[in-house]
Amino acid sequence: MKRLKFIILNICLIVSILCITACNRINTPSTSKILVGNYTLEYITDYLYGKNATIKSIYPDGSNPRDIKFTEKQIKDFAQNNLYIYLGQDAKERNLAIKLKEINKNILLIDAGLGIDADGYKAMILNPSNAIMMAKNIKQGLNGYINNNYLTKDLEEKYRSFDLKASEIDADIALTAKNATYKNLLTASNELNFLRKYGFNIINAENLENHQIREILKGNRIKYLYTLEYENEKEEISNIIKTTNLEKIEMRSPVTIKDDERNSQRTYFNIIEDNIQLLKKECFK
């Protein structure tokens, strides 16, 4: 009788251990292969969830997104992923989501741009506060697709860490504007209008006549013209650069990452920090 009770107790113990193990196992087959619409989303997703999935951007490193047109084969290959994370504000990423769903009805989707109001697609990913909202949308989306307490807790911890880092960089931009000797920034892109919220006075060269440009440049009050990577330079902007002493500064756009940046383990945050240093060239000249 004692032997029978011993056997029963052992069986119960084994069953209990198996149940506990099953409850704590990271069950992520539906989110193990993740496709994302740009490098910023790649970095955020990897920061939050990288140890549980392979994450790949639709754009090759170092490519110009304007030059990329996806073939039918590429789109079919994209559809083999479990999850696609994109920004719904961008037509290219949004349309790809529709095509992927048509090919693979089981592919999961997360629109990381939900609730974000920005002057443009690039303005969204240049703004650290928007990156925080993207991270929150991705975290909530992933939580909707997984059912694991350990993973949920880990996602929350990673999100808080990302939030803290992005908030520090956001504060650095605001502090740069607050302490700037010169707050006027001459730009060639509406996508940089988001800098107004930090206290910069943004002057868009596209909206100015030649005589207005000459007036602004009197007394060397403005030395630089800020452009944005991956944007076509309009004729008006080219003429301004040719006929003035302005120096052109190109701001990095984290839609993609360059090969050398990835090889040297530079990140989205490094790109934004580099952009802040470029702003300081005008602010503290």
mmCIF file of C-alpha atoms in Angstrom:
data_model
loop_
_atom_site.group_PDB
_atom_site.id
_atom_site.type_symbol
_atom_site.label_atom_id
_atom_site.label_comp_id
_atom_site.label_asym_id
_atom_site.label_seq_id
_atom_site.Cartn_x
_atom_site.Cartn_y
_atom_site.Cartn_z
ATOM 1 C CA MET A 1 0.000 0.000 0.000
ATOM 2 C CA LYS A 2 2.800 2.373 0.932
ATOM 3 C CA ARG A 3 4.549 1.513 -2.332
ATOM 4 C CA LEU A 4 1.357 2.318 -4.280
ATOM 5 C CA LYS A 5 1.021 5.680 -2.505
ATOM 6 C CA PHE A 6 4.676 6.403 -3.278
ATOM 7 C CA ILE A 7 4.124 5.658 -6.966
ATOM 8 C CA ILE A 8 0.992 7.838 -7.066
ATOM 9 C CA LEU A 9 2.815 10.732 -5.361
ATOM 10 C CA ASN A 10 5.648 10.453 -7.868
ATOM 11 C CA ILE A 11 3.230 10.478 -10.777
ATOM 12 C CA CYS A 12 1.510 13.572 -9.374
ATOM 13 C CA LEU A 13 4.875 15.276 -8.933
ATOM 14 C CA ILE A 14 5.915 14.521 -12.501
ATOM 15 C CA VAL A 15 2.579 15.801 -13.852
ATOM 16 C CA SER A 16 2.945 18.980 -11.802
ATOM 17 C CA ILE A 17 6.460 19.594 -13.131
ATOM 18 C CA LEU A 18 5.288 19.053 -16.699
ATOM 19 C CA CYS A 19 2.420 21.487 -16.213
ATOM 20 C CA ILE A 20 4.686 24.151 -14.751
ATOM 21 C CA THR A 21 7.183 23.679 -17.564
ATOM 22 C CA ALA A 22 4.468 23.940 -20.185
ATOM 23 C CA CYS A 23 3.130 27.117 -18.619
ATOM 24 C CA ASN A 24 6.530 28.774 -18.589
ATOM 25 C CA ARG A 25 7.806 27.606 -21.992
ATOM 26 C CA ILE A 26 8.196 30.385 -24.555
ATOM 27 C CA ASN A 27 5.707 29.305 -27.166
ATOM 28 C CA THR A 28 6.420 31.604 -30.119
ATOM 29 C CA PRO A 29 5.959 29.679 -33.386
ATOM 30 C CA SER A 30 3.457 32.290 -34.682
ATOM 31 C CA THR A 31 5.928 35.150 -34.107
ATOM 32 C CA SER A 32 9.281 33.465 -34.723
ATOM 33 C CA LYS A 33 9.859 34.959 -38.211
ATOM 34 C CA ILE A 34 9.158 38.674 -38.349
ATOM 35 C CA LEU A 35 9.283 40.965 -41.382
ATOM 36 C CA VAL A 36 9.368 44.733 -40.833
ATOM 37 C CA GLY A 37 8.825 47.736 -43.083
ATOM 38 C CA ASN A 38 11.980 49.731 -42.299
ATOM 39 C CA TYR A 39 15.129 49.783 -40.181
ATOM 40 C CA THR A 40 13.579 51.786 -37.330
ATOM 41 C CA LEU A 41 10.934 49.090 -36.878
ATOM 42 C CA GLU A 42 13.628 46.432 -37.150
ATOM 43 C CA TYR A 43 15.619 48.028 -34.334
ATOM 44 C CA ILE A 44 12.601 48.530 -32.070
ATOM 45 C CA THR A 45 11.321 44.979 -32.642
ATOM 46 C CA ASP A 46 14.766 43.516 -32.065
ATOM 47 C CA TYR A 47 15.134 45.578 -28.875
ATOM 48 C CA LEU A 48 11.827 44.277 -27.530
ATOM 49 C CA TYR A 49 11.715 40.741 -28.893
ATOM 50 C CA GLY A 50 14.968 39.916 -30.673
ATOM 51 C CA LYS A 51 15.918 36.881 -28.601
ATOM 52 C CA ASN A 52 12.669 35.133 -29.563
ATOM 53 C CA ALA A 53 12.567 35.702 -33.320
ATOM 54 C CA THR A 54 14.484 36.363 -36.511
ATOM 55 C CA ILE A 55 13.727 39.902 -37.690
ATOM 56 C CA LYS A 56 14.336 41.218 -41.188
ATOM 57 C CA SER A 57 13.592 44.492 -42.967
ATOM 58 C CA ILE A 58 12.046 44.601 -46.429
ATOM 59 C CA TYR A 59 14.905 46.910 -47.487
ATOM 60 C CA PRO A 60 18.503 45.684 -47.889
ATOM 61 C CA ASP A 61 21.131 47.513 -45.843
ATOM 62 C CA GLY A 62 22.453 50.600 -47.582
ATOM 63 C CA SER A 63 19.654 50.742 -50.140
ATOM 64 C CA ASN A 64 17.625 53.784 -51.138
ATOM 65 C CA PRO A 65 13.962 52.889 -50.516
ATOM 66 C CA ARG A 66 12.892 55.042 -53.461
ATOM 67 C CA ASP A 67 14.816 52.747 -55.805
ATOM 68 C CA ILE A 68 13.364 49.489 -54.485
ATOM 69 C CA LYS A 69 10.571 47.753 -56.358
ATOM 70 C CA PHE A 70 9.643 44.302 -55.104
ATOM 71 C CA THR A 71 9.259 41.418 -57.536
ATOM 72 C CA GLU A 72 6.432 38.888 -57.264
ATOM 73 C CA LYS A 73 8.925 36.308 -56.037
ATOM 74 C CA GLN A 74 10.187 38.649 -53.313
ATOM 75 C CA ILE A 75 6.636 39.337 -52.151
ATOM 76 C CA LYS A 76 5.864 35.604 -52.054
ATOM 77 C CA ASP A 77 9.031 35.047 -50.014
ATOM 78 C CA PHE A 78 8.011 37.871 -47.672
ATOM 79 C CA ALA A 79 4.658 36.146 -47.178
ATOM 80 C CA GLN A 80 6.390 33.092 -45.675
ATOM 81 C CA ASN A 81 7.041 35.062 -42.492
ATOM 82 C CA ASN A 82 4.769 34.703 -39.472
ATOM 83 C CA LEU A 83 4.350 38.402 -38.773
ATOM 84 C CA TYR A 84 4.687 41.698 -40.644
ATOM 85 C CA ILE A 85 5.166 44.960 -38.731
ATOM 86 C CA TYR A 86 4.706 48.143 -40.737
ATOM 87 C CA LEU A 87 3.776 51.831 -40.610
ATOM 88 C CA GLY A 88 0.298 52.355 -42.015
ATOM 89 C CA GLN A 89 1.095 55.978 -42.840
ATOM 90 C CA ASP A 90 3.443 54.819 -45.615
ATOM 91 C CA ALA A 91 1.634 53.660 -48.743
ATOM 92 C CA LYS A 92 4.394 51.248 -49.776
ATOM 93 C CA GLU A 93 4.469 49.444 -46.432
ATOM 94 C CA ARG A 94 0.658 49.509 -46.132
ATOM 95 C CA ASN A 95 0.073 48.105 -49.625
ATOM 96 C CA LEU A 96 2.614 45.366 -48.980
ATOM 97 C CA ALA A 97 0.633 44.332 -45.895
ATOM 98 C CA ILE A 98 -2.455 43.886 -48.078
ATOM 99 C CA LYS A 99 -0.559 41.790 -50.634
ATOM 100 C CA LEU A 100 1.011 39.580 -47.962
ATOM 101 C CA LYS A 101 -2.397 38.897 -46.427
ATOM 102 C CA GLU A 102 -3.793 37.950 -49.838
ATOM 103 C CA ILE A 103 -0.969 35.421 -50.334
ATOM 104 C CA ASN A 104 -0.870 34.077 -46.784
ATOM 105 C CA LYS A 105 -4.106 34.490 -44.819
ATOM 106 C CA ASN A 106 -2.318 33.273 -41.674
ATOM 107 C CA ILE A 107 0.325 35.996 -41.608
ATOM 108 C CA LEU A 108 -0.106 38.273 -38.602
ATOM 109 C CA LEU A 109 0.000 42.059 -38.921
ATOM 110 C CA ILE A 110 0.922 44.917 -36.588
ATOM 111 C CA ASP A 111 0.530 48.556 -37.652
ATOM 112 C CA ALA A 112 3.145 50.253 -35.488
ATOM 113 C CA GLY A 113 1.984 53.687 -36.646
ATOM 114 C CA LEU A 114 -1.444 53.574 -35.023
ATOM 115 C CA GLY A 115 -2.315 56.840 -33.304
ATOM 116 C CA ILE A 116 0.771 58.710 -34.512
ATOM 117 C CA ASP A 117 0.237 62.106 -36.151
ATOM 118 C CA ALA A 118 3.294 63.372 -38.028
ATOM 119 C CA ASP A 119 4.207 65.712 -40.893
ATOM 120 C CA GLY A 120 5.391 62.748 -42.943
ATOM 121 C CA TYR A 121 6.683 59.211 -42.941
ATOM 122 C CA LYS A 122 10.313 60.163 -42.333
ATOM 123 C CA ALA A 123 9.286 62.644 -39.632
ATOM 124 C CA MET A 124 7.708 59.737 -37.797
ATOM 125 C CA ILE A 125 10.900 57.739 -37.517
ATOM 126 C CA LEU A 126 13.155 60.743 -36.898
ATOM 127 C CA ASN A 127 11.171 61.741 -33.819
ATOM 128 C CA PRO A 128 12.154 59.753 -30.670
ATOM 129 C CA SER A 129 8.766 60.353 -29.054
ATOM 130 C CA ASN A 130 7.124 58.702 -32.068
ATOM 131 C CA ALA A 131 9.535 55.789 -31.686
ATOM 132 C CA ILE A 132 8.195 55.311 -28.163
ATOM 133 C CA MET A 133 4.643 55.100 -29.523
ATOM 134 C CA MET A 134 5.784 52.609 -32.172
ATOM 135 C CA ALA A 135 7.399 50.485 -29.468
ATOM 136 C CA LYS A 136 4.177 50.579 -27.453
ATOM 137 C CA ASN A 137 2.112 49.515 -30.476
ATOM 138 C CA ILE A 138 4.526 46.668 -31.220
ATOM 139 C CA LYS A 139 4.514 45.524 -27.590
ATOM 140 C CA GLN A 140 0.715 45.530 -27.453
ATOM 141 C CA GLY A 141 0.474 43.781 -30.812
ATOM 142 C CA LEU A 142 2.876 41.037 -29.764
ATOM 143 C CA ASN A 143 1.028 40.576 -26.472
ATOM 144 C CA GLY A 144 -2.125 39.993 -28.495
ATOM 145 C CA TYR A 145 -0.463 37.167 -30.406
ATOM 146 C CA ILE A 146 1.417 35.381 -27.635
ATOM 147 C CA ASN A 147 0.115 33.675 -24.525
ATOM 148 C CA ASN A 148 2.985 33.433 -22.113
ATOM 149 C CA ASN A 149 3.431 35.206 -18.802
ATOM 150 C CA TYR A 150 7.224 35.121 -18.969
ATOM 151 C CA LEU A 151 7.247 36.660 -22.436
ATOM 152 C CA THR A 152 4.717 39.329 -21.498
ATOM 153 C CA LYS A 153 6.802 40.358 -18.492
ATOM 154 C CA ASP A 154 9.990 40.418 -20.571
ATOM 155 C CA LEU A 155 8.315 42.564 -23.245
ATOM 156 C CA GLU A 156 7.205 45.067 -20.611
ATOM 157 C CA GLU A 157 10.709 45.315 -19.148
ATOM 158 C CA LYS A 158 12.264 45.797 -22.575
ATOM 159 C CA TYR A 159 9.648 48.420 -23.463
ATOM 160 C CA ARG A 160 10.376 50.400 -20.297
ATOM 161 C CA SER A 161 14.087 50.293 -21.092
ATOM 162 C CA PHE A 162 13.453 51.518 -24.652
ATOM 163 C CA ASP A 163 11.099 54.226 -23.386
ATOM 164 C CA LEU A 164 13.760 55.496 -20.994
ATOM 165 C CA LYS A 165 16.493 55.639 -23.642
ATOM 166 C CA ALA A 166 14.278 57.285 -26.270
ATOM 167 C CA SER A 167 13.004 59.808 -23.697
ATOM 168 C CA GLU A 168 16.579 60.772 -22.831
ATOM 169 C CA ILE A 169 17.353 61.468 -26.495
ATOM 170 C CA ASP A 170 14.067 63.365 -26.870
ATOM 171 C CA ALA A 171 15.068 65.522 -23.892
ATOM 172 C CA ASP A 172 18.503 66.098 -25.463
ATOM 173 C CA ILE A 173 16.866 67.581 -28.576
ATOM 174 C CA ALA A 174 14.710 69.861 -26.416
ATOM 175 C CA LEU A 175 17.741 70.932 -24.371
ATOM 176 C CA THR A 176 19.676 71.701 -27.566
ATOM 177 C CA ALA A 177 16.876 74.022 -28.684
ATOM 178 C CA LYS A 178 16.582 75.630 -25.247
ATOM 179 C CA ASN A 179 20.309 76.389 -24.968
ATOM 180 C CA ALA A 180 20.846 77.259 -28.651
ATOM 181 C CA THR A 181 22.490 80.592 -29.416
ATOM 182 C CA TYR A 182 20.778 80.431 -32.808
ATOM 183 C CA LYS A 183 17.377 78.747 -32.988
ATOM 184 C CA ASN A 184 16.681 79.368 -36.697
ATOM 185 C CA LEU A 185 17.109 76.310 -38.923
ATOM 186 C CA LEU A 186 16.803 76.599 -42.699
ATOM 187 C CA THR A 187 15.494 73.322 -44.132
ATOM 188 C CA ALA A 188 14.692 71.839 -47.520
ATOM 189 C CA SER A 189 12.151 69.303 -46.259
ATOM 190 C CA ASN A 190 8.756 69.558 -44.595
ATOM 191 C CA GLU A 191 9.642 66.310 -42.848
ATOM 192 C CA LEU A 192 11.892 68.333 -40.519
ATOM 193 C CA ASN A 193 9.003 70.520 -39.328
ATOM 194 C CA PHE A 194 8.638 68.232 -36.298
ATOM 195 C CA LEU A 195 11.646 70.053 -34.800
ATOM 196 C CA ARG A 196 9.363 73.023 -34.104
ATOM 197 C CA LYS A 197 7.870 71.204 -31.142
ATOM 198 C CA TYR A 198 11.256 71.307 -29.429
ATOM 199 C CA GLY A 199 11.577 75.094 -29.781
ATOM 200 C CA PHE A 200 13.458 75.496 -33.065
ATOM 201 C CA ASN A 201 12.317 78.089 -35.588
ATOM 202 C CA ILE A 202 12.053 76.081 -38.815
ATOM 203 C CA ILE A 203 12.300 78.038 -42.065
ATOM 204 C CA ASN A 204 11.469 75.963 -45.126
ATOM 205 C CA ALA A 205 13.512 77.149 -48.104
ATOM 206 C CA GLU A 206 11.009 75.665 -50.558
ATOM 207 C CA ASN A 207 8.425 78.230 -49.487
ATOM 208 C CA LEU A 208 10.679 81.277 -49.920
ATOM 209 C CA GLU A 209 11.400 83.599 -52.819
ATOM 210 C CA ASN A 210 15.013 84.468 -53.726
ATOM 211 C CA HIS A 211 14.812 87.908 -52.140
ATOM 212 C CA GLN A 212 13.538 86.342 -48.916
ATOM 213 C CA ILE A 213 16.480 83.937 -48.883
ATOM 214 C CA ARG A 214 18.928 86.839 -49.367
ATOM 215 C CA GLU A 215 17.282 88.721 -46.509
ATOM 216 C CA ILE A 216 17.574 85.732 -44.188
ATOM 217 C CA LEU A 217 21.238 85.285 -45.054
ATOM 218 C CA LYS A 218 22.176 88.883 -44.249
ATOM 219 C CA GLY A 219 24.731 89.138 -41.477
ATOM 220 C CA ASN A 220 25.543 85.418 -41.726
ATOM 221 C CA ARG A 221 22.669 84.642 -39.366
ATOM 222 C CA ILE A 222 22.214 81.272 -41.060
ATOM 223 C CA LYS A 223 25.127 79.218 -42.298
ATOM 224 C CA TYR A 224 23.619 75.809 -43.123
ATOM 225 C CA LEU A 225 20.788 74.343 -45.185
ATOM 226 C CA TYR A 226 19.449 71.087 -43.752
ATOM 227 C CA THR A 227 18.316 68.421 -46.207
ATOM 228 C CA LEU A 228 17.088 64.895 -45.571
ATOM 229 C CA GLU A 229 18.604 61.666 -46.802
ATOM 230 C CA TYR A 230 16.741 59.793 -49.558
ATOM 231 C CA GLU A 231 14.828 62.875 -50.717
ATOM 232 C CA ASN A 232 15.157 64.183 -54.252
ATOM 233 C CA GLU A 233 16.759 67.628 -54.264
ATOM 234 C CA LYS A 234 14.399 70.036 -55.982
ATOM 235 C CA GLU A 235 15.678 72.541 -58.524
ATOM 236 C CA GLU A 236 14.864 75.480 -56.236
ATOM 237 C CA ILE A 237 17.038 74.005 -53.485
ATOM 238 C CA SER A 238 19.907 73.278 -55.888
ATOM 239 C CA ASN A 239 19.783 76.882 -57.092
ATOM 240 C CA ILE A 240 19.872 78.215 -53.531
ATOM 241 C CA ILE A 241 22.989 76.159 -52.779
ATOM 242 C CA LYS A 242 24.695 77.274 -56.012
ATOM 243 C CA THR A 243 23.944 80.974 -55.581
ATOM 244 C CA THR A 244 24.632 81.384 -51.837
ATOM 245 C CA ASN A 245 27.348 80.581 -49.341
ATOM 246 C CA LEU A 246 25.123 78.090 -47.553
ATOM 247 C CA GLU A 247 26.620 74.729 -46.659
ATOM 248 C CA LYS A 248 24.348 71.744 -47.143
ATOM 249 C CA ILE A 249 23.982 69.312 -44.238
ATOM 250 C CA GLU A 250 22.211 66.035 -44.929
ATOM 251 C CA MET A 251 20.339 64.559 -41.969
ATOM 252 C CA ARG A 252 20.330 60.762 -41.730
ATOM 253 C CA SER A 253 17.005 59.000 -42.180
ATOM 254 C CA PRO A 254 16.733 55.647 -40.337
ATOM 255 C CA VAL A 255 14.550 54.046 -43.004
ATOM 256 C CA THR A 256 17.538 51.817 -43.718
ATOM 257 C CA ILE A 257 20.925 51.291 -42.096
ATOM 258 C CA LYS A 258 24.227 51.314 -43.950
ATOM 259 C CA ASP A 259 26.489 48.264 -44.106
ATOM 260 C CA ASP A 260 29.304 49.911 -42.183
ATOM 261 C CA GLU A 261 26.875 51.095 -39.485
ATOM 262 C CA ARG A 262 25.583 47.590 -38.905
ATOM 263 C CA ASN A 263 29.105 46.147 -38.963
ATOM 264 C CA SER A 264 30.201 48.634 -36.305
ATOM 265 C CA GLN A 265 27.027 47.878 -34.281
ATOM 266 C CA ARG A 266 25.613 51.365 -34.583
ATOM 267 C CA THR A 267 21.901 51.641 -33.915
ATOM 268 C CA TYR A 268 18.805 53.764 -34.407
ATOM 269 C CA PHE A 269 19.720 55.741 -31.297
ATOM 270 C CA ASN A 270 23.207 56.437 -32.673
ATOM 271 C CA ILE A 271 21.692 57.786 -35.888
ATOM 272 C CA ILE A 272 19.402 60.166 -33.993
ATOM 273 C CA GLU A 273 22.284 61.263 -31.740
ATOM 274 C CA ASP A 274 24.374 61.993 -34.863
ATOM 275 C CA ASN A 275 21.527 64.145 -36.186
ATOM 276 C CA ILE A 276 21.486 66.116 -32.938
ATOM 277 C CA GLN A 277 25.190 66.860 -33.386
ATOM 278 C CA LEU A 278 24.424 68.140 -36.892
ATOM 279 C CA LEU A 279 21.757 70.484 -35.494
ATOM 280 C CA LYS A 280 24.291 71.856 -33.015
ATOM 281 C CA LYS A 281 26.485 73.052 -35.876
ATOM 282 C CA GLU A 282 23.927 75.768 -36.625
ATOM 283 C CA CYS A 283 22.755 76.296 -33.056
ATOM 284 C CA PHE A 284 26.207 76.959 -31.600
ATOM 285 C CA LYS A 285 28.211 78.231 -34.567
#
